Coordinates of N, CA and C in Angstrom, one line a residue:
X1 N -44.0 -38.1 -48.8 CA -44.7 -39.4 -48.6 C -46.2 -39.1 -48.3
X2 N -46.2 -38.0 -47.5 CA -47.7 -38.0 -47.3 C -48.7 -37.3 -48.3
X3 N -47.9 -36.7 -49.3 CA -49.4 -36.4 -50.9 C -49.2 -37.9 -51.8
X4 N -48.4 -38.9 -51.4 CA -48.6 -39.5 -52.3 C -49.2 -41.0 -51.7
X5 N -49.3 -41.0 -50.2 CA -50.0 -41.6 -49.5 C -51.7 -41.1 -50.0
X6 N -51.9 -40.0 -49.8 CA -53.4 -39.2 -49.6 C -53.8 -39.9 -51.6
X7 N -52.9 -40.3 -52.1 CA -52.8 -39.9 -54.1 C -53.4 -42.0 -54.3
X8 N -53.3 -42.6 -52.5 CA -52.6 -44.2 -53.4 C -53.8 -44.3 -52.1
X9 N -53.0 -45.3 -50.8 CA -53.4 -46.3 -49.6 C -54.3 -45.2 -49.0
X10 N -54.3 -43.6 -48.8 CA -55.6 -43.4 -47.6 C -56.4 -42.2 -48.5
X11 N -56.6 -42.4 -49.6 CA -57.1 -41.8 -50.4 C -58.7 -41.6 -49.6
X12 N -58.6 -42.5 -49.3 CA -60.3 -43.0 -48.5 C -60.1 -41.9 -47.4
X13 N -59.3 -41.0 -47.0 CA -59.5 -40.5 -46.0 C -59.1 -39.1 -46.2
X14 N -58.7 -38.7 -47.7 CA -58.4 -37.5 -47.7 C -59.5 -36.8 -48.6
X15 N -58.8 -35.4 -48.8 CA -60.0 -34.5 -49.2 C -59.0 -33.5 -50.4
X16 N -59.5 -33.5 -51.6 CA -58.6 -32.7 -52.4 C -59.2 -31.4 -53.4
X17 N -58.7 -30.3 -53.5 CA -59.0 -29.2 -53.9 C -57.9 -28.6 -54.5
X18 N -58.2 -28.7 -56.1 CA -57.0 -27.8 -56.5 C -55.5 -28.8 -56.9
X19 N -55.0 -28.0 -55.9 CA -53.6 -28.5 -55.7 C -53.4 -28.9 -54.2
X20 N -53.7 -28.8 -53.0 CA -54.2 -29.4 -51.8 C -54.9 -30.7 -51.7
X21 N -54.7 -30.8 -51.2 CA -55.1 -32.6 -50.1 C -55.0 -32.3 -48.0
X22 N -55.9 -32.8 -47.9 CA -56.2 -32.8 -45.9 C -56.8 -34.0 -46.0
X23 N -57.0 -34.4 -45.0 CA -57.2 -35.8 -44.5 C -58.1 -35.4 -43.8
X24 N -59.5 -35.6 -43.6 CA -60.7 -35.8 -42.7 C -60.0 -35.5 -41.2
X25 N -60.6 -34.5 -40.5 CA -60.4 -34.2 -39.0 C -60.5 -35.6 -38.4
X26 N -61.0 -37.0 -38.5 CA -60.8 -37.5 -37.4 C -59.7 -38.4 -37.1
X27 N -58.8 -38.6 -38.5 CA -57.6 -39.5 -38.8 C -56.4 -37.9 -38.6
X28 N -56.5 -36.8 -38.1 CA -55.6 -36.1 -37.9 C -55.8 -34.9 -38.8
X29 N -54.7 -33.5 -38.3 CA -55.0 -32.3 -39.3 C -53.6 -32.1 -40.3
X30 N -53.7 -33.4 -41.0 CA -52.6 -33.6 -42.1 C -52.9 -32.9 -43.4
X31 N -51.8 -32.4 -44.2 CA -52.2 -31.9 -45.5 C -50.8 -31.8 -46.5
X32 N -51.2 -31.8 -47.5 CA -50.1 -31.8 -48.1 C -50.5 -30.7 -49.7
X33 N -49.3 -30.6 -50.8 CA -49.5 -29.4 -51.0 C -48.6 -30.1 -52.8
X34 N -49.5 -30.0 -53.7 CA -49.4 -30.2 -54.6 C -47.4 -29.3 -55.3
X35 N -47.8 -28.2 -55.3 CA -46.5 -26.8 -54.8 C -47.1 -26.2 -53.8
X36 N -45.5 -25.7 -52.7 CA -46.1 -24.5 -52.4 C -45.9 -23.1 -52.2
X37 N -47.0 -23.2 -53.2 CA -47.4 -21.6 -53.5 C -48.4 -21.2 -52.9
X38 N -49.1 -19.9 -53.2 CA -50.0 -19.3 -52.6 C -51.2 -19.4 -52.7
X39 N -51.2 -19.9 -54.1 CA -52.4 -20.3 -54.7 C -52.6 -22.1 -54.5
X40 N -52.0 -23.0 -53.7 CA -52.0 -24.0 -53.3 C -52.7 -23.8 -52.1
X41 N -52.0 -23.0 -51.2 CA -52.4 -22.6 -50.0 C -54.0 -21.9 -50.2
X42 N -54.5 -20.8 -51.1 CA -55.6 -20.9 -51.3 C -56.5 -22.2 -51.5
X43 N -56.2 -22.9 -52.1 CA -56.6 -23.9 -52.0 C -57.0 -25.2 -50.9
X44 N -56.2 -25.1 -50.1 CA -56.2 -25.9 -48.8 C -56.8 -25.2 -48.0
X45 N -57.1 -23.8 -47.9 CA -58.2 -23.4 -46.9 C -59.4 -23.1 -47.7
X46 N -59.5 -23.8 -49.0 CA -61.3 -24.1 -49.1 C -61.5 -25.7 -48.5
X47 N -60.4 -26.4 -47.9 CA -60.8 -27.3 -47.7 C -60.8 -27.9 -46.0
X48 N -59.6 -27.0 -45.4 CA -59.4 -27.2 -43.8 C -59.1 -25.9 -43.3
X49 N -58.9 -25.9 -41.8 CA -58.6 -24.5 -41.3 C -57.4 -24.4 -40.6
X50 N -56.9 -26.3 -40.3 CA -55.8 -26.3 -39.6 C -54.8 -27.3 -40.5
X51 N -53.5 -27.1 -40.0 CA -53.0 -28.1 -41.2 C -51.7 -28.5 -40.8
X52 N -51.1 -29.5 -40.7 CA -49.9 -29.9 -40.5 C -49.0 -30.2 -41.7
X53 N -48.4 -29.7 -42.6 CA -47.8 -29.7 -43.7 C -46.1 -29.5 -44.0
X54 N -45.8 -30.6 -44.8 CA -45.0 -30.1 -45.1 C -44.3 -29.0 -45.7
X55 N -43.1 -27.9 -45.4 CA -43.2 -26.7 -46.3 C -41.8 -27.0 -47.1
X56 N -42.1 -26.2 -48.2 CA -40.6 -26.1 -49.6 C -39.8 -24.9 -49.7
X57 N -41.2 -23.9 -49.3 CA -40.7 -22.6 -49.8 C -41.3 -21.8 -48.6
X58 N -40.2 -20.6 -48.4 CA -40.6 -20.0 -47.2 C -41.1 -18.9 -46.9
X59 N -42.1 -18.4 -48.1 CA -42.5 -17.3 -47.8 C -44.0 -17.6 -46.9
X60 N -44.4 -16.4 -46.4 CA -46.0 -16.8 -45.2 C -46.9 -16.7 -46.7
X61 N -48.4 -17.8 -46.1 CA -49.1 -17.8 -46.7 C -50.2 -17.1 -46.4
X62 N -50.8 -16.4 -47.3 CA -51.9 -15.5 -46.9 C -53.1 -16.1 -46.3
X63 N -53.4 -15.4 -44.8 CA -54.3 -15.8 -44.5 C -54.3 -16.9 -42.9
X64 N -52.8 -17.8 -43.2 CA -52.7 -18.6 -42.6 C -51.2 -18.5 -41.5
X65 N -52.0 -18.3 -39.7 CA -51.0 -18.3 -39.0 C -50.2 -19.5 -38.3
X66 N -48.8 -19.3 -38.4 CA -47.9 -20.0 -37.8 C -48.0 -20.4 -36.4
X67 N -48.2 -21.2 -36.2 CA -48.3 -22.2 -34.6 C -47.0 -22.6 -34.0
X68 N -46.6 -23.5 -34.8 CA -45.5 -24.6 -34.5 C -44.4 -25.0 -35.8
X69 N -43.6 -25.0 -35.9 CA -42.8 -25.3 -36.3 C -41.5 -26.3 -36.0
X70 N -41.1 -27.5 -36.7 CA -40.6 -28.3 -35.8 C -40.1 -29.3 -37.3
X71 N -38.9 -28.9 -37.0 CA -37.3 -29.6 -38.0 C -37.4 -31.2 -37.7
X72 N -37.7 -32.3 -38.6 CA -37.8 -33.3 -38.6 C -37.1 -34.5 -39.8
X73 N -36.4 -35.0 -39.1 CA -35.4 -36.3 -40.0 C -36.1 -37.4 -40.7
X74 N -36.2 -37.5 -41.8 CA -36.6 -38.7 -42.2 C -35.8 -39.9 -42.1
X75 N -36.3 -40.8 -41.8 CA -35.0 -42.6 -41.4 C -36.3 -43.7 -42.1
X76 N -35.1 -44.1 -43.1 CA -35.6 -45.3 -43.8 C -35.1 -46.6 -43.0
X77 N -35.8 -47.6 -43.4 CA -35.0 -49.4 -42.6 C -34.1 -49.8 -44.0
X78 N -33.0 -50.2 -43.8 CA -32.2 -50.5 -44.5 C -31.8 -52.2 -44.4
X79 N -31.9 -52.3 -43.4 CA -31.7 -54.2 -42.8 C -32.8 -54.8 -42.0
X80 N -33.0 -55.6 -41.9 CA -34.0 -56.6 -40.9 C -33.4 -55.8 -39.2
X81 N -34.5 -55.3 -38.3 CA -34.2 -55.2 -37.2 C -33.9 -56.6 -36.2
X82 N -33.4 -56.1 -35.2 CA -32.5 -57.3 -33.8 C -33.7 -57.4 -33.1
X83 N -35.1 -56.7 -32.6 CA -35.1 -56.6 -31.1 C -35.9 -58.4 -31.4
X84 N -36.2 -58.8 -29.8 CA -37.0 -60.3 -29.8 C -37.8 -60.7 -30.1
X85 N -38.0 -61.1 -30.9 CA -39.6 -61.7 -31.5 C -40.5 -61.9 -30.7
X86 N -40.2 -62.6 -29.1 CA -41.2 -62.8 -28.4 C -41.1 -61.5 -27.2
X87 N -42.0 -61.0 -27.0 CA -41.8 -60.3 -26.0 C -43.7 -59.9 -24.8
X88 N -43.6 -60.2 -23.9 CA -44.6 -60.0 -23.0 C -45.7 -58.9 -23.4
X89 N -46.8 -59.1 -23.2 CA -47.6 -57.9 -23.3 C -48.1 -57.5 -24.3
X90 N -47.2 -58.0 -25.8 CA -47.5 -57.5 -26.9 C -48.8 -57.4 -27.6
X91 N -49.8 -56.6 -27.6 CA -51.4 -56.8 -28.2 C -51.4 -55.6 -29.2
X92 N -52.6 -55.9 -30.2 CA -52.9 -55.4 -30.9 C -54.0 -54.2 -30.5
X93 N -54.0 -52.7 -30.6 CA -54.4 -52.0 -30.0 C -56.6 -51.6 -31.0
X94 N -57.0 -51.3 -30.1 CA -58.3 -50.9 -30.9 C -59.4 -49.9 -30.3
X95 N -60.1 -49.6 -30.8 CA -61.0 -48.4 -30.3 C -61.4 -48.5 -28.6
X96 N -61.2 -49.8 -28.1 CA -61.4 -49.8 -26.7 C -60.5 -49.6 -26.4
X97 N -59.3 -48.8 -26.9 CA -58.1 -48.8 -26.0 C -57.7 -47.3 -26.6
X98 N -58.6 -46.3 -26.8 CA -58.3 -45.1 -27.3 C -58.1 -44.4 -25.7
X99 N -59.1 -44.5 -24.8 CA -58.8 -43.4 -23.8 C -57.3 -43.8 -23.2
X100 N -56.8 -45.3 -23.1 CA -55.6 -45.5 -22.3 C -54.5 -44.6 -23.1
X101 N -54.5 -44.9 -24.6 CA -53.7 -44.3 -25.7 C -53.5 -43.1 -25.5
X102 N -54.9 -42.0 -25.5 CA -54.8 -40.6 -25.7 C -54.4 -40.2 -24.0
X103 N -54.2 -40.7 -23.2 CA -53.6 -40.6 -21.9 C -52.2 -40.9 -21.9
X104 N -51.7 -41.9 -22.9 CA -50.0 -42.1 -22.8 C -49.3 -41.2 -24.2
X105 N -50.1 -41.4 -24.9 CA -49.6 -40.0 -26.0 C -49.5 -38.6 -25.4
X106 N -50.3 -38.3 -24.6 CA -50.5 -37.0 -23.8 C -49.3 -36.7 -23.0
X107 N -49.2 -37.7 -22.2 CA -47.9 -38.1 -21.3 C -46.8 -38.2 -22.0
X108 N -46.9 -38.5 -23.0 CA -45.0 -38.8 -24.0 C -45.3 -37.5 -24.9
X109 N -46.1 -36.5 -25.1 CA -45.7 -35.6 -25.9 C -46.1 -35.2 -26.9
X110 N -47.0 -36.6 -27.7 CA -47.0 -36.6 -28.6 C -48.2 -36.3 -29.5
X111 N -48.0 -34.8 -30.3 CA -49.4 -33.9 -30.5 C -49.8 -34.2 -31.8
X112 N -49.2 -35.7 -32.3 CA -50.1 -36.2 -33.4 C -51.1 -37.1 -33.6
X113 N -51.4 -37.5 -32.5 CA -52.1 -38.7 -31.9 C -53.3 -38.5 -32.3
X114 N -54.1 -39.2 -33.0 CA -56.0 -38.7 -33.5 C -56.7 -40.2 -33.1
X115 N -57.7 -39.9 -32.0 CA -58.3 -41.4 -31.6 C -59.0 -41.5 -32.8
X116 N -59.4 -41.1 -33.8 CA -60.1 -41.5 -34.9 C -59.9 -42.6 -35.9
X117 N -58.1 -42.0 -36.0 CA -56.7 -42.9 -36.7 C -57.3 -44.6 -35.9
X118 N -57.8 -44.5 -34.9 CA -57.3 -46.3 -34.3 C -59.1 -47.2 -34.6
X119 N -58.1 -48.0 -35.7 CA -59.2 -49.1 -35.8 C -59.0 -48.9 -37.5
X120 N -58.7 -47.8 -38.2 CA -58.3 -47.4 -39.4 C -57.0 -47.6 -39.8
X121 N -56.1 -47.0 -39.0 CA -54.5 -47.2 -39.0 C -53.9 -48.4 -37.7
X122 N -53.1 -49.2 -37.9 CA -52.7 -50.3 -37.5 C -51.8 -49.8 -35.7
X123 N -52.6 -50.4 -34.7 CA -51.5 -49.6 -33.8 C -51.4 -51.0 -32.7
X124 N -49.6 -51.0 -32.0 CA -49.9 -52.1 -31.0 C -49.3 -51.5 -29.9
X125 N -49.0 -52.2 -28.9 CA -49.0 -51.8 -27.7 C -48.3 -52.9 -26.8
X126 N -47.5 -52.6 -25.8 CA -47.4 -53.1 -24.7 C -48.5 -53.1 -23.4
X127 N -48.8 -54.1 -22.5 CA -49.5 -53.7 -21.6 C -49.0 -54.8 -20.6
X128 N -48.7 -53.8 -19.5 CA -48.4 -54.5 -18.1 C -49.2 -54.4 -16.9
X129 N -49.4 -55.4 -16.2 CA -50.2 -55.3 -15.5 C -51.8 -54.7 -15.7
X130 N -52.2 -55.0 -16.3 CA -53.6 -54.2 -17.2 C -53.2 -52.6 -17.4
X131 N -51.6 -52.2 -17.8 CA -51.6 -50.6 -18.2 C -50.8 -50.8 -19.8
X132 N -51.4 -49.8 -20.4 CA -51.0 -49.7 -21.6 C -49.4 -48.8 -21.1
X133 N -48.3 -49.3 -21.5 CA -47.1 -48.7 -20.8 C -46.1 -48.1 -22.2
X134 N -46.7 -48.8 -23.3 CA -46.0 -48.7 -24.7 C -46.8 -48.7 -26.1
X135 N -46.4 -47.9 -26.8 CA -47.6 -48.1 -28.2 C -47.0 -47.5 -29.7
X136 N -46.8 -47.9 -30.4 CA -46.7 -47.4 -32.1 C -47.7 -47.8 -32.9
X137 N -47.5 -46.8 -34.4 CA -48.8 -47.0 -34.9 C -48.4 -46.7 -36.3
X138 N -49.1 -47.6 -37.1 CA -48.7 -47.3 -38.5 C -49.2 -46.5 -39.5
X139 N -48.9 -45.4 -39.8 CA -49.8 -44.0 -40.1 C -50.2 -44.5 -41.4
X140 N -49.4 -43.2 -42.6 CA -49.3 -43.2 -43.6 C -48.7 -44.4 -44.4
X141 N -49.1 -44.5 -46.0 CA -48.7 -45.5 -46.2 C -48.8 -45.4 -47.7
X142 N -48.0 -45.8 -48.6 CA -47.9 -46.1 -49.9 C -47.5 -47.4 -50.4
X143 N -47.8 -48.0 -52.0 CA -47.7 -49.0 -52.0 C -46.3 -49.4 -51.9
X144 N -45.4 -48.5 -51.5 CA -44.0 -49.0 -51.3 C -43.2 -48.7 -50.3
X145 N -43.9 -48.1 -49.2 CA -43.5 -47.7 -47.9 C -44.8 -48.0 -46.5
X146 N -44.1 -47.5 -46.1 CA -45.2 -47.7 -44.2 C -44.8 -46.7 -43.5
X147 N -45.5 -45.7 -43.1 CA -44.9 -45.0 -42.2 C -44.8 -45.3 -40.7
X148 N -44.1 -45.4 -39.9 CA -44.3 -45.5 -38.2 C -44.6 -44.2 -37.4
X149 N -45.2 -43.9 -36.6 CA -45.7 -43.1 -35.8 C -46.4 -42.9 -34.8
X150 N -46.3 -42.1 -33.5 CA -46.6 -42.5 -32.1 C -45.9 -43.1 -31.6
X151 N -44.5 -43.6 -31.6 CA -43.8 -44.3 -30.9 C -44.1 -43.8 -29.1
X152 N -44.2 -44.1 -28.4 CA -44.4 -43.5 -26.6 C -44.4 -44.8 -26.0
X153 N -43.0 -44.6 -25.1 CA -43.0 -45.4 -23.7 C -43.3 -44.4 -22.5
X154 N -44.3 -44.7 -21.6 CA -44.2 -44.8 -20.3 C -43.0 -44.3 -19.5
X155 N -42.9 -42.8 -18.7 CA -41.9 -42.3 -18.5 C -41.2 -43.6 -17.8
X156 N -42.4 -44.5 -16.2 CA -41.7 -45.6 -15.6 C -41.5 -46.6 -16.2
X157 N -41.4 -46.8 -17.6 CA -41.3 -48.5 -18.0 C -40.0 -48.0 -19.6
X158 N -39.4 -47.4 -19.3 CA -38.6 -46.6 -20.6 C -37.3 -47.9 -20.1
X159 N -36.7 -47.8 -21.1 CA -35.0 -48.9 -20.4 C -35.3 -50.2 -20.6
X160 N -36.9 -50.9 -21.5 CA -36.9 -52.1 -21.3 C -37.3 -52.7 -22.3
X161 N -36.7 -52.0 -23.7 CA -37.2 -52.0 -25.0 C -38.3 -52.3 -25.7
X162 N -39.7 -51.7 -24.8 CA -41.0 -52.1 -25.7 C -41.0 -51.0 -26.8
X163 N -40.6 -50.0 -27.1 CA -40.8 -49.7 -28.4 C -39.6 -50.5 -29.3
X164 N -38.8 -50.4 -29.2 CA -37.8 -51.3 -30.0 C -38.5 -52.8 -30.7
X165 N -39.6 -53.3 -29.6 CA -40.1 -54.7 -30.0 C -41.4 -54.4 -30.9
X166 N -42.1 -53.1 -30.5 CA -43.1 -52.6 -31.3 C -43.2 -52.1 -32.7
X167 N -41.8 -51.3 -32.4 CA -41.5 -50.9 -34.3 C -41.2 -52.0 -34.6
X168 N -39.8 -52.9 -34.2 CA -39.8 -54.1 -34.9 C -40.8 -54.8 -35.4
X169 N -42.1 -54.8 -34.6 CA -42.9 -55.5 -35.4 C -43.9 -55.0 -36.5
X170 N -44.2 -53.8 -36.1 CA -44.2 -53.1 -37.5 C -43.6 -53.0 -38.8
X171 N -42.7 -53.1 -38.5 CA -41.4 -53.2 -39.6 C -41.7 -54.3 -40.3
X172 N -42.0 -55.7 -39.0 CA -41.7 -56.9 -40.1 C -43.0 -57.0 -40.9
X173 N -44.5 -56.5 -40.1 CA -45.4 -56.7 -40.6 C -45.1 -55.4 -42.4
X174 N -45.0 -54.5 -42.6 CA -44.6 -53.8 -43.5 C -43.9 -54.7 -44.1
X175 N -43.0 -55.8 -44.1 CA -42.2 -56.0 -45.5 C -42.8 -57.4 -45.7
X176 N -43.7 -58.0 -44.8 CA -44.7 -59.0 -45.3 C -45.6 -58.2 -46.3
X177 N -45.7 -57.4 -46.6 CA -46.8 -56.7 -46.8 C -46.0 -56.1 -48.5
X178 N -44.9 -56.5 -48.4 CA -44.2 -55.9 -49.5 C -43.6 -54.0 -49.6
X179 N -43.5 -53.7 -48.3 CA -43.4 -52.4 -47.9 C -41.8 -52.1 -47.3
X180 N -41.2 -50.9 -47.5 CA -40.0 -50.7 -46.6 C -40.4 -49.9 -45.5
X181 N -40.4 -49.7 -44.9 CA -40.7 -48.7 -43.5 C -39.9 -47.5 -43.3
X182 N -40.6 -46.4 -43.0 CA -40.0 -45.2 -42.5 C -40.4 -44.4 -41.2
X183 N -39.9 -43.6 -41.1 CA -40.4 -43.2 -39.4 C -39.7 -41.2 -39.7
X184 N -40.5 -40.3 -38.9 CA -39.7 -39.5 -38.8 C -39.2 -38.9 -37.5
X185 N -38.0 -38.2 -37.5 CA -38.1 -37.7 -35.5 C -37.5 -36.3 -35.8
X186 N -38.0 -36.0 -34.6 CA -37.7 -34.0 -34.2 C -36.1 -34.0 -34.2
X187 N -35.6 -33.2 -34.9 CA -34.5 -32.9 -34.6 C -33.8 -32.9 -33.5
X188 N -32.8 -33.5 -32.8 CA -32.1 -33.5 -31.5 C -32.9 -34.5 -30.2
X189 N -33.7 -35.4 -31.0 CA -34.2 -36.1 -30.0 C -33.6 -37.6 -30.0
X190 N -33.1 -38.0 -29.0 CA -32.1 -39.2 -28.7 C -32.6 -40.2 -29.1
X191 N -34.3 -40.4 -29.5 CA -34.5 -41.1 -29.8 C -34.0 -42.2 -31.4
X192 N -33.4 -40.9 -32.6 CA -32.6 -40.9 -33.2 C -31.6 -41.9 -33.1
X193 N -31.0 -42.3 -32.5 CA -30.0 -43.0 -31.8 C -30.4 -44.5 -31.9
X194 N -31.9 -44.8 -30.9 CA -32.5 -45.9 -31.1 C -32.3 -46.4 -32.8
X195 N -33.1 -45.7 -33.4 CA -33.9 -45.9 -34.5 C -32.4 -46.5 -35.7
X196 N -31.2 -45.8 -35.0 CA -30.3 -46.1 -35.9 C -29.7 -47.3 -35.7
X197 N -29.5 -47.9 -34.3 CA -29.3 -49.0 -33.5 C -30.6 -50.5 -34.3
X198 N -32.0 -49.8 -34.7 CA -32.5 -50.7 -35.8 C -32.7 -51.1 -36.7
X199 N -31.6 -50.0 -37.8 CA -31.3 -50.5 -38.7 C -32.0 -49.1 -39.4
X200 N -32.5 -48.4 -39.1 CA -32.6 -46.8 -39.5 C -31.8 -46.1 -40.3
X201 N -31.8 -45.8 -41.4 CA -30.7 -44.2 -42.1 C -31.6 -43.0 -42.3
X202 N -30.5 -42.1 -41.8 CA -31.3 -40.6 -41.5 C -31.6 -40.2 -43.4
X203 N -32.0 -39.6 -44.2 CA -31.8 -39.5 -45.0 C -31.8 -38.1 -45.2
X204 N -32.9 -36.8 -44.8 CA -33.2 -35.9 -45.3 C -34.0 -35.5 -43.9
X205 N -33.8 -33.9 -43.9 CA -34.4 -33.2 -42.7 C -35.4 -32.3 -43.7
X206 N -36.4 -32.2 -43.1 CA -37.1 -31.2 -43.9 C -38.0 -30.3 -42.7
X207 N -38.7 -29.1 -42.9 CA -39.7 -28.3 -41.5 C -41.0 -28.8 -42.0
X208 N -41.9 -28.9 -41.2 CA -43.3 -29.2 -40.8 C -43.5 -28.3 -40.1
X209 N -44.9 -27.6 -40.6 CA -45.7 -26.5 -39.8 C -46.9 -26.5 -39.9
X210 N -47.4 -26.4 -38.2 CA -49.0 -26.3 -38.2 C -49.2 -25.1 -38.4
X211 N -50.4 -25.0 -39.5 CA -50.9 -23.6 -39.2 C -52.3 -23.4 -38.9
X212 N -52.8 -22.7 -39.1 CA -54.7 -22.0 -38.7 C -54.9 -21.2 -39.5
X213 N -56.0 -20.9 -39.9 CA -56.7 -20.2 -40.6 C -57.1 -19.1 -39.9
X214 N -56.9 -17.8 -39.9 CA -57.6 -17.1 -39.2 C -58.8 -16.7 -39.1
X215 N -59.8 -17.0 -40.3 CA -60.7 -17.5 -40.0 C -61.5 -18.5 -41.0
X216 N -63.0 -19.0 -40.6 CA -63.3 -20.4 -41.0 C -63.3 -19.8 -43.1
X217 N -63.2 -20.7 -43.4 CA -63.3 -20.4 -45.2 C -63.9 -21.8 -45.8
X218 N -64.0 -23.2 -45.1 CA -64.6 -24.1 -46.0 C -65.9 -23.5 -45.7
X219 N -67.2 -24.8 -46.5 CA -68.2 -23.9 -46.7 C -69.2 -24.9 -45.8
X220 N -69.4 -25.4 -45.1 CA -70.2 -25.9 -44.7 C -72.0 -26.4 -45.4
X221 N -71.9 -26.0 -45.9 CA -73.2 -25.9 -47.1 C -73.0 -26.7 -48.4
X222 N -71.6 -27.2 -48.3 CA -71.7 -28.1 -49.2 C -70.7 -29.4 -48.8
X223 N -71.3 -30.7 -48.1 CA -70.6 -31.5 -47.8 C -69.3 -31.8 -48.1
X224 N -68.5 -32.2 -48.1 CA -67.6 -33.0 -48.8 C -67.2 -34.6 -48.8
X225 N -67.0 -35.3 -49.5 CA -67.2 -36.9 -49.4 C -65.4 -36.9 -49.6
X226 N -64.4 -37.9 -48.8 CA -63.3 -37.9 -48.5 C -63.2 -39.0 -50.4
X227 N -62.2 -38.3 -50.7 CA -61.7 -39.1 -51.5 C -62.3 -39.0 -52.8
X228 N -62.6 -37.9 -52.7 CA -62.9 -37.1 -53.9 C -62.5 -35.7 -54.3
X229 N -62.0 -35.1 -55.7 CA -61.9 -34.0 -55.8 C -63.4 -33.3 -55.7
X230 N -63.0 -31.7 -54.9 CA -63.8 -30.7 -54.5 C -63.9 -29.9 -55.2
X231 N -65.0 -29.7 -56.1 CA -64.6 -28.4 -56.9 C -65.3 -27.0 -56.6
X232 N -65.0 -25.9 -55.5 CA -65.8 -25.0 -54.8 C -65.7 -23.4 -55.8
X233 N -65.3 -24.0 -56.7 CA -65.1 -22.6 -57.5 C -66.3 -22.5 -58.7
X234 N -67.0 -23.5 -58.9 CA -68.4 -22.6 -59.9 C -69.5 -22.9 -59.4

């Protein structure tokens, strides 16, 4: 979903070379990979140094070291979700609300979080008592899907379904929108469970890996404008 997101809806935010696509450092260090081969992978480090990518094939890519690795389920919506339509607190999140954010992302875990993403990608939130306590966010996107991401409750406020009411309304806003919704989660995380309780099917596990460049290779000397092919070879 995410080369054909970077191909359609955030084209505006990505950067493409070759057979490679990255998304601008401030919406996140996403990338995706036309194949992958080696000569794709060349490709992607004329364009970034860090990359969170999907992989197909398992051999190492020259050049680029292994960080993180992390087995993840894809779950489609199959039915209208249950949680309540009305529920307390519910606001629409925005660039004044990035430090509360990158303080409850930090706290729930979650190392995809780019304050750049907010005001560009769609994010809402619970807030009690003046604290941001709950928040999702609608990433990636094609003209026939929505992705969900950032799901984080509040270790004290977990047990009282503000993310259940926040994807749901993501959800509904995605199929006003003419969109199905998808979400992905780490293997063995209970959250799973939820997501199936909303009308979620697991469909396909696939690995995501950050890597690094060992060292810098774009060129700094020659800009790049997001949403254009790069052509650094003549």
């Amino acid at each position: 979903m995410v080369l054909e997101a970077m191909r359609t809806d955030q084209s505006d935010v990505a950067i493409r070379h070759g057979l490679a696509y990255a998304t601008t450092p401030e919406v996140g260090r996403f990338a995706a990979l036309d194949e992958d081969t080696e000569r794709a992978w060349q490709d992607l480090g004329r364009i970034t140094d860090t990359a969170i990518v999907e992989r197909d094939a398992d051999f190492e890519p020259a050049g680029w070291t292994l960080e993180r690795r992390t087995a993840l389920t894809s779950m489609f919506t199959t039915t209208r979700s249950t949680a309540a339509a009305d529920h307390a607190g519910v606001v629409d999140l925005g660039v004044d609300d990035v430090p509360a954010m990158v303080g409850l992302a930090t706290l729930g875990g979650i190392r995809t979080f780019a304050p750049g993403s907010v005001g560009r990608f769609a994010h809402v939130g619970v807030v009690t008592d003046g604290q941001l306590v709950a928040m999702a966010g609608a990433r990636f996107s094609t003209p026939e899907w929505q992705e969900i991401a950032c799901v984080v409750t509040h270790p004290d406020h977990r047990g009282q379904g503000h993310a259940h009411v926040l994807v749901d309304l993501l959800v509904a806003r995605a199929r006003r929108a003419g969109r199905a919704s998808c979400l992905r989660v780490e293997v063995g995380n209970p959250a799973r469970q939820v997501y199936e309780r909303m009308g979620f099917v697991a469909a396909h596990t696939t690995t995501v890996d950050l890597r690094r460049r060992a060292r810098a290779t774009t060129d700094p000397t020659r800009p790049v404008a997001p949403g254009v092919l790069v052509d650094t070879n003549g």
